[in-house]
Short mmCIF file of C-alpha atoms in Angstrom, two decimals:
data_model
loop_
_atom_site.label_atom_id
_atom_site.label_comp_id
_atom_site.label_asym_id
_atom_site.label_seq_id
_atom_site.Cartn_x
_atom_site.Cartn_y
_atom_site.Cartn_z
CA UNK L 1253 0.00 0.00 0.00
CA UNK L 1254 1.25 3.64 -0.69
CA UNK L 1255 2.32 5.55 2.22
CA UNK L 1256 -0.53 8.28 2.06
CA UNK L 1257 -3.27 5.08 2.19
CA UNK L 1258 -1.50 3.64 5.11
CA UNK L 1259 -1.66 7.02 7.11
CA UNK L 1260 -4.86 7.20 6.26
CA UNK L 1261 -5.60 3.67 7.88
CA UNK L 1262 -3.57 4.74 10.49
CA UNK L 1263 -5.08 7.96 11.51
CA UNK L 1264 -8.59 5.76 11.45
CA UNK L 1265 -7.33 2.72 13.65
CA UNK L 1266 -6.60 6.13 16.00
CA UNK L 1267 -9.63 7.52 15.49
CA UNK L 1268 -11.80 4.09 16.22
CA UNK L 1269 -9.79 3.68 19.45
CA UNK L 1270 -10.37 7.26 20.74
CA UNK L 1271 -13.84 5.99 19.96
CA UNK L 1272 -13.92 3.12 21.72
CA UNK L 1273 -12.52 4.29 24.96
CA UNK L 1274 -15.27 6.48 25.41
CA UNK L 1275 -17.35 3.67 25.21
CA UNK L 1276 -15.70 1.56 27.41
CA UNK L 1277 -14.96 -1.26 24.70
CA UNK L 1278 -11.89 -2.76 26.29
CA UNK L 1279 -12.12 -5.21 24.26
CA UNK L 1280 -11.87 -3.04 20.86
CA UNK L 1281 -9.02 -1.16 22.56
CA UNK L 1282 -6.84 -3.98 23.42
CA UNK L 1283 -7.32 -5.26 19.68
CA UNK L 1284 -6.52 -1.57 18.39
CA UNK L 1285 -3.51 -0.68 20.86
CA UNK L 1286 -1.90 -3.55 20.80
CA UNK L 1287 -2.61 -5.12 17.45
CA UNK L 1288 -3.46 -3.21 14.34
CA UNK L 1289 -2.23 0.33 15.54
CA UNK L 1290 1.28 -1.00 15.93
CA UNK L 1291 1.20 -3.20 12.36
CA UNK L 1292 -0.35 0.26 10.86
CA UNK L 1293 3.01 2.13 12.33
CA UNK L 1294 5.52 -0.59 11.03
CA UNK L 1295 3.93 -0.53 7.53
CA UNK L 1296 3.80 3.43 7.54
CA UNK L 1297 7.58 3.67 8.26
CA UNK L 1298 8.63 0.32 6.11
CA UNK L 1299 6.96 2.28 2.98
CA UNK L 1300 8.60 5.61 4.04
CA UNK L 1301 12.09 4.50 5.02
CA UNK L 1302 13.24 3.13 1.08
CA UNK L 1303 12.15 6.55 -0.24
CA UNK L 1304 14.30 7.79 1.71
CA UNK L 1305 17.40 5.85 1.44
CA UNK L 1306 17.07 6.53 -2.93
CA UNK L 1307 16.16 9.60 -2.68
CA UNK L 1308 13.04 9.17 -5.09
CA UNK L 1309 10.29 11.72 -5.03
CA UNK L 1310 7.62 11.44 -2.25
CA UNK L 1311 4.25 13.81 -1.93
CA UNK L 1312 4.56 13.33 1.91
CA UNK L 1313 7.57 13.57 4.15
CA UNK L 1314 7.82 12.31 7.80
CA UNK L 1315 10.95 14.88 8.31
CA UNK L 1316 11.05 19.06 8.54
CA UNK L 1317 13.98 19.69 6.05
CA UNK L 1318 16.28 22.76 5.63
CA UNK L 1319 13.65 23.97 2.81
CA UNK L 1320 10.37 24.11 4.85
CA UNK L 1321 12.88 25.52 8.10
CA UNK L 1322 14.21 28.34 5.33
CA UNK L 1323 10.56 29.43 4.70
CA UNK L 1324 9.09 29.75 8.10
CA UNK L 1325 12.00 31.33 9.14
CA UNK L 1326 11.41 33.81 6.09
CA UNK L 1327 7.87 34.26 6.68
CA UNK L 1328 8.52 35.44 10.41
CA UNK L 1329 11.50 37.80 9.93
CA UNK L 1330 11.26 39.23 6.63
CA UNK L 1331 14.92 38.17 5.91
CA UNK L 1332 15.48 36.40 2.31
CA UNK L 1333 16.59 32.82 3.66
CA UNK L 1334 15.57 30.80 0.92
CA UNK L 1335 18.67 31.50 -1.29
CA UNK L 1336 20.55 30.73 1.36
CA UNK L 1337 20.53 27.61 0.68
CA UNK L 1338 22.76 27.79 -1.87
CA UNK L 1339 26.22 27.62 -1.01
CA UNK L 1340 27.02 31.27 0.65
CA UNK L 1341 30.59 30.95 -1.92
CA UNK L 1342 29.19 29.90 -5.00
CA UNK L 1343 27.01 32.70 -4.82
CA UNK L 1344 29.38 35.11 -4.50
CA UNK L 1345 31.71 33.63 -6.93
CA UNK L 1346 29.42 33.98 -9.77
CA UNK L 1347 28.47 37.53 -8.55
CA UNK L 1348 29.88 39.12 -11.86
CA UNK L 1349 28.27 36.91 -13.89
CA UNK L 1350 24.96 37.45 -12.49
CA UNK L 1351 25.15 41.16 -12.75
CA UNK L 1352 26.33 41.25 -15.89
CA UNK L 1353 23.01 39.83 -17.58
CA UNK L 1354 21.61 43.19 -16.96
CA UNK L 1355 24.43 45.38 -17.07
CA UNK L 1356 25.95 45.87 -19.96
CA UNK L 1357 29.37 48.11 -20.98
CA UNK L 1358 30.19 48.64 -17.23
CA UNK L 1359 32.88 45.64 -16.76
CA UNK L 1360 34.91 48.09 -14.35
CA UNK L 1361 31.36 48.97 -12.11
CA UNK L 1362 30.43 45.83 -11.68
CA UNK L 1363 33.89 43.92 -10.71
CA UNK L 1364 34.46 47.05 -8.41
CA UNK L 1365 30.95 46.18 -6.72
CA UNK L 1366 31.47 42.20 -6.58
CA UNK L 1367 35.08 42.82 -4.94
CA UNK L 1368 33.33 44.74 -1.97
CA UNK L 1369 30.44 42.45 -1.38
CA UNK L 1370 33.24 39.13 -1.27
CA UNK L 1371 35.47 41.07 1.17
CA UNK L 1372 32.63 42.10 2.92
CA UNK L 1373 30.75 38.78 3.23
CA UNK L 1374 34.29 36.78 3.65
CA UNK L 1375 34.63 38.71 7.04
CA UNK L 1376 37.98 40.71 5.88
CA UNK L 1377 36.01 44.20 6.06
CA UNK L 1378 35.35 46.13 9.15
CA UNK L 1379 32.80 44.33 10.91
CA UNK L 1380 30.53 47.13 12.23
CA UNK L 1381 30.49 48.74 8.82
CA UNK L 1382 27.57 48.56 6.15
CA UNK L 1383 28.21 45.58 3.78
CA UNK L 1384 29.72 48.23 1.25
CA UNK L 1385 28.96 51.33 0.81
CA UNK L 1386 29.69 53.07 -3.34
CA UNK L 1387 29.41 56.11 -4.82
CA UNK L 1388 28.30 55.67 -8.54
CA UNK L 1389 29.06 58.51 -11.02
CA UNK L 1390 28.50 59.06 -14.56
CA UNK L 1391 26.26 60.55 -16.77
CA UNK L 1392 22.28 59.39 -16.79
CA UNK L 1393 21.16 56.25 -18.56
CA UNK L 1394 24.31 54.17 -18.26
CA UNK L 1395 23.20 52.11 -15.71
CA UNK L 1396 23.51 53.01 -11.98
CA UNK L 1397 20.28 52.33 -11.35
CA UNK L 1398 19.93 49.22 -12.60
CA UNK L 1399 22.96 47.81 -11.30
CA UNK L 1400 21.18 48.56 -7.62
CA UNK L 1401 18.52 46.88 -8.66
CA UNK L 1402 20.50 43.77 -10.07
CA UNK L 1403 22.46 44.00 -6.53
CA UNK L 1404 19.38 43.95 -4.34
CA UNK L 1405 17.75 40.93 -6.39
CA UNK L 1406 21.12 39.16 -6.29
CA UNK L 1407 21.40 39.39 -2.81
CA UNK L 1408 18.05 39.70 -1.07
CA UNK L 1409 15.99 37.85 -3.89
CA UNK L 1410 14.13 40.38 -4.91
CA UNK L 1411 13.98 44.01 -6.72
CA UNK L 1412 11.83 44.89 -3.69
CA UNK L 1413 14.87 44.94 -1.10
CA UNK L 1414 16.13 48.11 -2.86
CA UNK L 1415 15.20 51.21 -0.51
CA UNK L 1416 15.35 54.06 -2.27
CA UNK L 1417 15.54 57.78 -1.18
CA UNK L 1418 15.76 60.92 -4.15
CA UNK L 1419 17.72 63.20 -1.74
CA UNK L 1420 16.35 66.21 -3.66
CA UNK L 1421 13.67 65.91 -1.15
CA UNK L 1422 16.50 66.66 1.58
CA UNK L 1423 17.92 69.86 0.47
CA UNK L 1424 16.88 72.20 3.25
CA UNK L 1425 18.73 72.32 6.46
CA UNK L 1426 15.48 71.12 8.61
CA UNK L 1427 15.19 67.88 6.36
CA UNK L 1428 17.53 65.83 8.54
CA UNK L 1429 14.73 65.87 11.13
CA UNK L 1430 12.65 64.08 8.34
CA UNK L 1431 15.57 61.62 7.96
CA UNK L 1432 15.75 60.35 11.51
CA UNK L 1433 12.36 61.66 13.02
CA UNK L 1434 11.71 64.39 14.74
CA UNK L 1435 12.82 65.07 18.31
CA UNK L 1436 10.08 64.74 21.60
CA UNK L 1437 7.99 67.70 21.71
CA UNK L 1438 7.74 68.50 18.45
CA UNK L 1439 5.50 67.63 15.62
CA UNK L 1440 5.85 64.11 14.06
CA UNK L 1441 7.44 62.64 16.72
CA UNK L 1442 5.13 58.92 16.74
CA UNK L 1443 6.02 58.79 12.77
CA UNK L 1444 9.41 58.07 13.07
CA UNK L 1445 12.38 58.91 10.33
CA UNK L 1446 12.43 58.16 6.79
CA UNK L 1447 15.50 56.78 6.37
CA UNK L 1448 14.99 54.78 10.09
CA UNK L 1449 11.92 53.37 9.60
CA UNK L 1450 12.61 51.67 5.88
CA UNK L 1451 15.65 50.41 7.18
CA UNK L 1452 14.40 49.40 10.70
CA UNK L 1453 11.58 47.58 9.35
CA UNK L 1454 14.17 45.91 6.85
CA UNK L 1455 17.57 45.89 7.50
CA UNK L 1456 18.05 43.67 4.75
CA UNK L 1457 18.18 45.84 1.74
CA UNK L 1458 19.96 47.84 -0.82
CA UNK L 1459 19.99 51.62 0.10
CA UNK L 1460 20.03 53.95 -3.16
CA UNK L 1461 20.72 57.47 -2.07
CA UNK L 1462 19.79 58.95 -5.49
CA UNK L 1463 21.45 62.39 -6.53
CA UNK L 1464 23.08 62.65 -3.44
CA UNK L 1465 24.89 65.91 -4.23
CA UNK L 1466 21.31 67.72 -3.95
CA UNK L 1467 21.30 67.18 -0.39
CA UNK L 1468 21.89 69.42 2.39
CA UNK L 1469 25.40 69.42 4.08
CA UNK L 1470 23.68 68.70 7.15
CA UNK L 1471 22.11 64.98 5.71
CA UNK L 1472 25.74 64.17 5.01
CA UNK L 1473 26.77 64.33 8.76
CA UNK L 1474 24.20 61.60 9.64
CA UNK L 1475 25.78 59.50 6.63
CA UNK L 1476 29.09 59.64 8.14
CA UNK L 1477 27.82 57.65 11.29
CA UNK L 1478 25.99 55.20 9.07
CA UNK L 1479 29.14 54.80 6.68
CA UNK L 1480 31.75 54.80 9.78
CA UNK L 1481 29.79 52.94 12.68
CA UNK L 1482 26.60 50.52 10.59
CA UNK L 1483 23.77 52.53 12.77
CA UNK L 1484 21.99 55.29 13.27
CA UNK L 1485 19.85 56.52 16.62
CA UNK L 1486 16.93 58.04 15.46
CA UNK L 1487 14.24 60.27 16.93
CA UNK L 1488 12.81 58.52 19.39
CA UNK L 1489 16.05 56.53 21.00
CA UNK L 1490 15.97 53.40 18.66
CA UNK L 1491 19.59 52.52 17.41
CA UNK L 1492 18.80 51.36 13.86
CA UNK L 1493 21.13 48.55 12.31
CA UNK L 1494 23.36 49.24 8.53
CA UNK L 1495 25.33 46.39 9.45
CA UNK L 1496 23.09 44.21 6.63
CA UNK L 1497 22.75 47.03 4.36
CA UNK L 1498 24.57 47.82 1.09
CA UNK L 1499 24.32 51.51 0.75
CA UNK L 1500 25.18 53.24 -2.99
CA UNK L 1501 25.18 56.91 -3.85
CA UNK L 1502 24.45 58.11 -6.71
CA UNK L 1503 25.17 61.39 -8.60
CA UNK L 1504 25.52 63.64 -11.36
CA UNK L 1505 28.14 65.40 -10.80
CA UNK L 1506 30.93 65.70 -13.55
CA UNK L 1507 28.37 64.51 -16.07
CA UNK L 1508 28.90 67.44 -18.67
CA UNK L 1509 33.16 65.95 -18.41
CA UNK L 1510 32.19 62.69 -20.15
CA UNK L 1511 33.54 62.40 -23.44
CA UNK L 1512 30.98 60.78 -26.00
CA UNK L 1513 33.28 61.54 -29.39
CA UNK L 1514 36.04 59.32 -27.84
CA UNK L 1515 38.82 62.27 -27.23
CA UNK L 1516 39.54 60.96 -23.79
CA UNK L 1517 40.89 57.38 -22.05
CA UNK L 1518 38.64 56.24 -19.15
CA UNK L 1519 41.62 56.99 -16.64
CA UNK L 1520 41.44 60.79 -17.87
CA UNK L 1521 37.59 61.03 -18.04
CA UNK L 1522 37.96 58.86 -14.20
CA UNK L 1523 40.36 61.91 -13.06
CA UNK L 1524 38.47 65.10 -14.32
CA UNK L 1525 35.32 63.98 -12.65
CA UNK L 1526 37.20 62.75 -9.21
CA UNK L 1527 38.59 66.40 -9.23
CA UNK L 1528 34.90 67.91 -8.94
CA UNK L 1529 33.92 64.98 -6.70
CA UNK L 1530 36.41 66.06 -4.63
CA UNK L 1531 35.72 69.77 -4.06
CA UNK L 1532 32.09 69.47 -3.93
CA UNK L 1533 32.04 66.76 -0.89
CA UNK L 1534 34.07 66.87 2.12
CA UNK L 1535 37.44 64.42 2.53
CA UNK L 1536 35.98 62.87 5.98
CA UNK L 1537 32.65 61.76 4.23
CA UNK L 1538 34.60 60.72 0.40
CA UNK L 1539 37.23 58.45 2.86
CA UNK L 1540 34.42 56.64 4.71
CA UNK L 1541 33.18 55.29 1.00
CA UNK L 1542 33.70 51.49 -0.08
CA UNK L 1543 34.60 52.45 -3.58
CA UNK L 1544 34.00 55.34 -6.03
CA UNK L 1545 32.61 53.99 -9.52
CA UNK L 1546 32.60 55.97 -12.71
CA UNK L 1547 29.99 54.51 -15.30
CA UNK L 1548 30.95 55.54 -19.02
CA UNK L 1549 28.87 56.26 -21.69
CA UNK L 1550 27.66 53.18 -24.01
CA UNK L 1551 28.29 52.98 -27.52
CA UNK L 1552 26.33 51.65 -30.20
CA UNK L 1553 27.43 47.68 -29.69
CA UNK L 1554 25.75 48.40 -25.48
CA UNK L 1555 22.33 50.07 -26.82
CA UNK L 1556 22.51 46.50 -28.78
CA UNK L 1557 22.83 43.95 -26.29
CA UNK L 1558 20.48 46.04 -23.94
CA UNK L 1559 17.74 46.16 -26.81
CA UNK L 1560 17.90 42.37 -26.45
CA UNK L 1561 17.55 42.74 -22.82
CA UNK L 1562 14.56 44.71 -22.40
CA UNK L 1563 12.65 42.96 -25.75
CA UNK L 1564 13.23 39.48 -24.04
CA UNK L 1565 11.37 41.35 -20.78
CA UNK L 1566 8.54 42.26 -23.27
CA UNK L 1567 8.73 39.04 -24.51
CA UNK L 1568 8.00 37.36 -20.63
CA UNK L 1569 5.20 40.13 -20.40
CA UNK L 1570 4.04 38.52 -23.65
CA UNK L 1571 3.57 35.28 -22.76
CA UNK L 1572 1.84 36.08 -19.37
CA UNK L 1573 -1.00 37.13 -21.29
CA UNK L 1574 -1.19 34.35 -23.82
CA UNK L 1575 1.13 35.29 -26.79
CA UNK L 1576 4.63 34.91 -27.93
CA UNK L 1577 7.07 37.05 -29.41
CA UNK L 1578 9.84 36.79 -31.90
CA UNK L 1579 12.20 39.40 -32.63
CA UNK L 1580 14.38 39.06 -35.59
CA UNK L 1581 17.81 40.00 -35.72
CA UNK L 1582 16.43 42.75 -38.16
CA UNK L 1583 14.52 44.09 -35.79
CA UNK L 1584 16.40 44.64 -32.96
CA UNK L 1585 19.16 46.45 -35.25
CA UNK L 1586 16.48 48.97 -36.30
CA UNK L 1587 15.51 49.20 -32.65
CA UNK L 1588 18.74 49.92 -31.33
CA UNK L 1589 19.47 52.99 -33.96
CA UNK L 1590 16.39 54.06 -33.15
CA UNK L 1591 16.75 54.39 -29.42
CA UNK L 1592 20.99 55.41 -29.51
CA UNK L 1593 21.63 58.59 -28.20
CA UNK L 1594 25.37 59.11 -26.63
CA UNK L 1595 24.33 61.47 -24.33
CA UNK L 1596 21.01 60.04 -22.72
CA UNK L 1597 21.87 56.42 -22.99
CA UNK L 1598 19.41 53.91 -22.79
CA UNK L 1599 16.64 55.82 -21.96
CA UNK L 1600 15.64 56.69 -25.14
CA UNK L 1601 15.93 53.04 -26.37
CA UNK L 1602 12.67 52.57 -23.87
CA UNK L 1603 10.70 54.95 -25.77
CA UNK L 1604 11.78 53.46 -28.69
CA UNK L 1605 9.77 50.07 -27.63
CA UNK L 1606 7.32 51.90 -26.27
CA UNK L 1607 6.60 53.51 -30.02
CA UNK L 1608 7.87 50.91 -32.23
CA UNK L 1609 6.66 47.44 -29.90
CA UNK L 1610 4.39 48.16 -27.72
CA UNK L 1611 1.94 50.73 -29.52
CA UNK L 1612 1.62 48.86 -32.69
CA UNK L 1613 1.14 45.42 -30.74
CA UNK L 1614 -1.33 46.80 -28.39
CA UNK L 1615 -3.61 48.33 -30.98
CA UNK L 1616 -3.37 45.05 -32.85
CA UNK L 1617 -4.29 42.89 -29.80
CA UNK L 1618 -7.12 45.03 -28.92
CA UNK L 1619 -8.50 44.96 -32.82
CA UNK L 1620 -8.40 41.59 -32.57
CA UNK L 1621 -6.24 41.19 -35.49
CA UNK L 1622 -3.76 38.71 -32.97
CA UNK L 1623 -5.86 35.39 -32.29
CA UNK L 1624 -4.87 34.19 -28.67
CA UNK L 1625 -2.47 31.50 -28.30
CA UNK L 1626 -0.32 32.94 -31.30
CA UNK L 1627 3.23 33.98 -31.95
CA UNK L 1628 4.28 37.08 -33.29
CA UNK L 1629 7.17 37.52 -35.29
CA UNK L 1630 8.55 41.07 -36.13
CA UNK L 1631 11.59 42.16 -38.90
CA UNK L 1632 12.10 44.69 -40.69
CA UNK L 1633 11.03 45.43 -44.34
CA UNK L 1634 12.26 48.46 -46.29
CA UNK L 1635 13.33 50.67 -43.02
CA UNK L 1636 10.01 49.70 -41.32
CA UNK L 1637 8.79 46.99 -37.93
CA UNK L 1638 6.81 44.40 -40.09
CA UNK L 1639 4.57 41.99 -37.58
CA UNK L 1640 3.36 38.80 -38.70
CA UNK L 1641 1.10 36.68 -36.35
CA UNK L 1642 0.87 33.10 -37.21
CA UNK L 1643 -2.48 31.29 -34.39
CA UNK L 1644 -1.33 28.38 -33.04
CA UNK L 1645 -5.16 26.88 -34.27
CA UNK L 1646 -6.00 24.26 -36.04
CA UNK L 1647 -9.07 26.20 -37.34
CA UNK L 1648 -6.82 29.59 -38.48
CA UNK L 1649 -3.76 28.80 -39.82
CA UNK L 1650 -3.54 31.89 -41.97
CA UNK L 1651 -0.67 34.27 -41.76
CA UNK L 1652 -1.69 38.25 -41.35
CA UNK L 1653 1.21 40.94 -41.96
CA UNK L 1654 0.84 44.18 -41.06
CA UNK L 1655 3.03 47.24 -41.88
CA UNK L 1656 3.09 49.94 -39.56
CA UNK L 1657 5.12 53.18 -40.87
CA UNK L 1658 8.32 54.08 -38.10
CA UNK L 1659 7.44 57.65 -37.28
CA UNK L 1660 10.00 60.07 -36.03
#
């Protein structure tokens, strides 16, 4: 008998006996106790006990494993347990690669990042100290962002463990109360800080301090504790733990230094932009940073592989609501010329989807004119996104093409 139908039997015999004690059948629980409860118990762990030793799949396990411990523990606490699991040093070993499916053209960022988060994690950095802390410079577009968010899901599992803060918001000298919470007495004292709280409530996280040169020089003397000691005390007493927090800074400054005609090496560009780093932020708070990481801009070849990127995230989208989507290597080269720009990077190549992909597909879905359960293929014909839908259907197995015009 399968193990589920002999705990079933089991949990009857049990059942029957409870039964019969209330009824005073002595008799019944003399032949249950002693005689078919125990022969139910040998069976149930004779049919359990092979599975075990070959390892072969089972719906129902006797034993609380490191899997089901991971989750609970997850579920209670909030901290990301389940990757865990995986060896802590083949994580970490692999960290490049990892990163590097969604970063492209910043080999120098992202090896800079993975060194700090292996000495970090292999217990050679200063213990009390944030698991690194960056600042990540360059122009907009190239990446910083996304490199948090590749960071946080990388380490904590999830896009959601990035905590982030525009620091424009912090520009006046008062804003520091808003940080950490005001003192007692004075309004907004119960709310707590807004830095505090986020990290308080979840300590394991990536911290993006976004355009951090906006802020007020005040906000930068409550970094230097976090950066120097791993906590902050805010408002109402509570000492608030960085010690499990990656913090990264990003900014703007130098941006206008970057070279996008190709006049300068990246150790020149790296130097004219540390020399405005350098008189815009005090010494005490640019020594108390990790590592300082200058993004360059992309070139053509970048826009490229990030086209294929974000099209194979439309793709996922796609399929979610019932279609599929093939881009042709046709495609994606008209794509990326449309959406290169130098100086804005790859923002422009999102538009470009937006107004090449996304319009044209949407307005076919809705028309009807793409049969559910169909794949969509899309090249180019003549300078312009051709989409052709062949329905998986027996009953339609008509091709449609449609030309849509590319419009400036």
């Amino acid at each position: 008998a399968s193990t589920h139908h002999v705990k079933e039997q089991l949990e009857a015999a049990r059942v029957e006996y409870e039964a019969a004690e209330r009824r005073g059948d002595l008799a019944r629980m003399s032949e249950l106790r002693y005689g078919k409860i125990p022969e139910l118990e040998k069976a149930a762990q004779v049919s359990v006990e092979p599975q075990g030793h070959n390892g072969s799949f089972q719906l129902l396990r006797t034993k609380v494993t490191e899997d089901e411990i991971a989750e609970v523990v997850s579920a209670w606490t909030g901290i990301p347990v389940s990757r865990m699991l995986e060896s802590e040093r083949e994580k970490l070993l692999r960290l490049e690669e990892v990163l590097h499916r969604r970063v492209v053209g910043q080999d120098e960022a992202v090896s800079v990042v993975a060194h700090a988060i292996r000495r970090s994690r292999a217990g050679l950095a200063e213990e009390r100290r944030p698991n690194g802390s960056f600042l990540f410079l360059g122009p907009t577009g190239v990446g910083k962002t996304e490199l948090c968010k590749a960071l946080a899901e990388f380490l904590f599992d999830t896009e959601s463990a990035l905590v982030r803060l525009d620091m424009s918001e912090f520009m006046e000298k008062h804003s520091v109360a808003r940080m950490i919470g005001a003192p007692p007495g004075y309004v907004g004292y119960d709310e707590g800080g807004y830095l505090t709280e986020k990290i308080r409530r979840k300590p394991y996280s990536v911290l993006l301090l976004d355009e951090v040169e906006k802020a007020h020089q005040d906000v930068f003397n409550i970094l230097l504790q976090v950066l120097e000691d791993g906590r902050l005390t805010d408002g109402q007493g509570r000492t608030v733990d960085f010690r499990n927090t990656v913090v990264v800074m990003t900014s703007n400054l130098g941006s206008d230094l970057f070279d996008v005609d190709g006049d300068f090496s990246p150790m020149q560009i790296r130097e004219r932009v540390m020399d405005v780093v350098t008189k815009h932020f005090r010494p005490e708070f640019v020594n108390r940073i990790d590592e300082t990481v200058v993004f360059h801009s992309l070139n053509a070849d970048h826009i490229r592989s990030i086209a294929a990127i974000q099209v194979e995230q439309l793709r996922t989208r796609f399929q979610l609501q019932g279609y599929d989507l093939k881009i042709h290597d046709s495609a994606l080269d008209l794509l990326s010329k449309a959406g290169f720009d130098p100086v804005y990077g790859a923002r422009p190549l999102k538009r470009a989807i937006q107004q090449y992909l996304e319009n044209p597909l949407a307005k076919n879905i809705l028309a009807g004119e793409f049969p559910p359960q169909s794949t969509i293929a899309v090249d180019e014909a003549e300078g312009q996104f051709r989409f052709t839908c062949v329905a998986h259907q027996d009953t339609s197995k008509e091709t449609k093409a449609l030309e849509n015009s590319k419009t400036e």
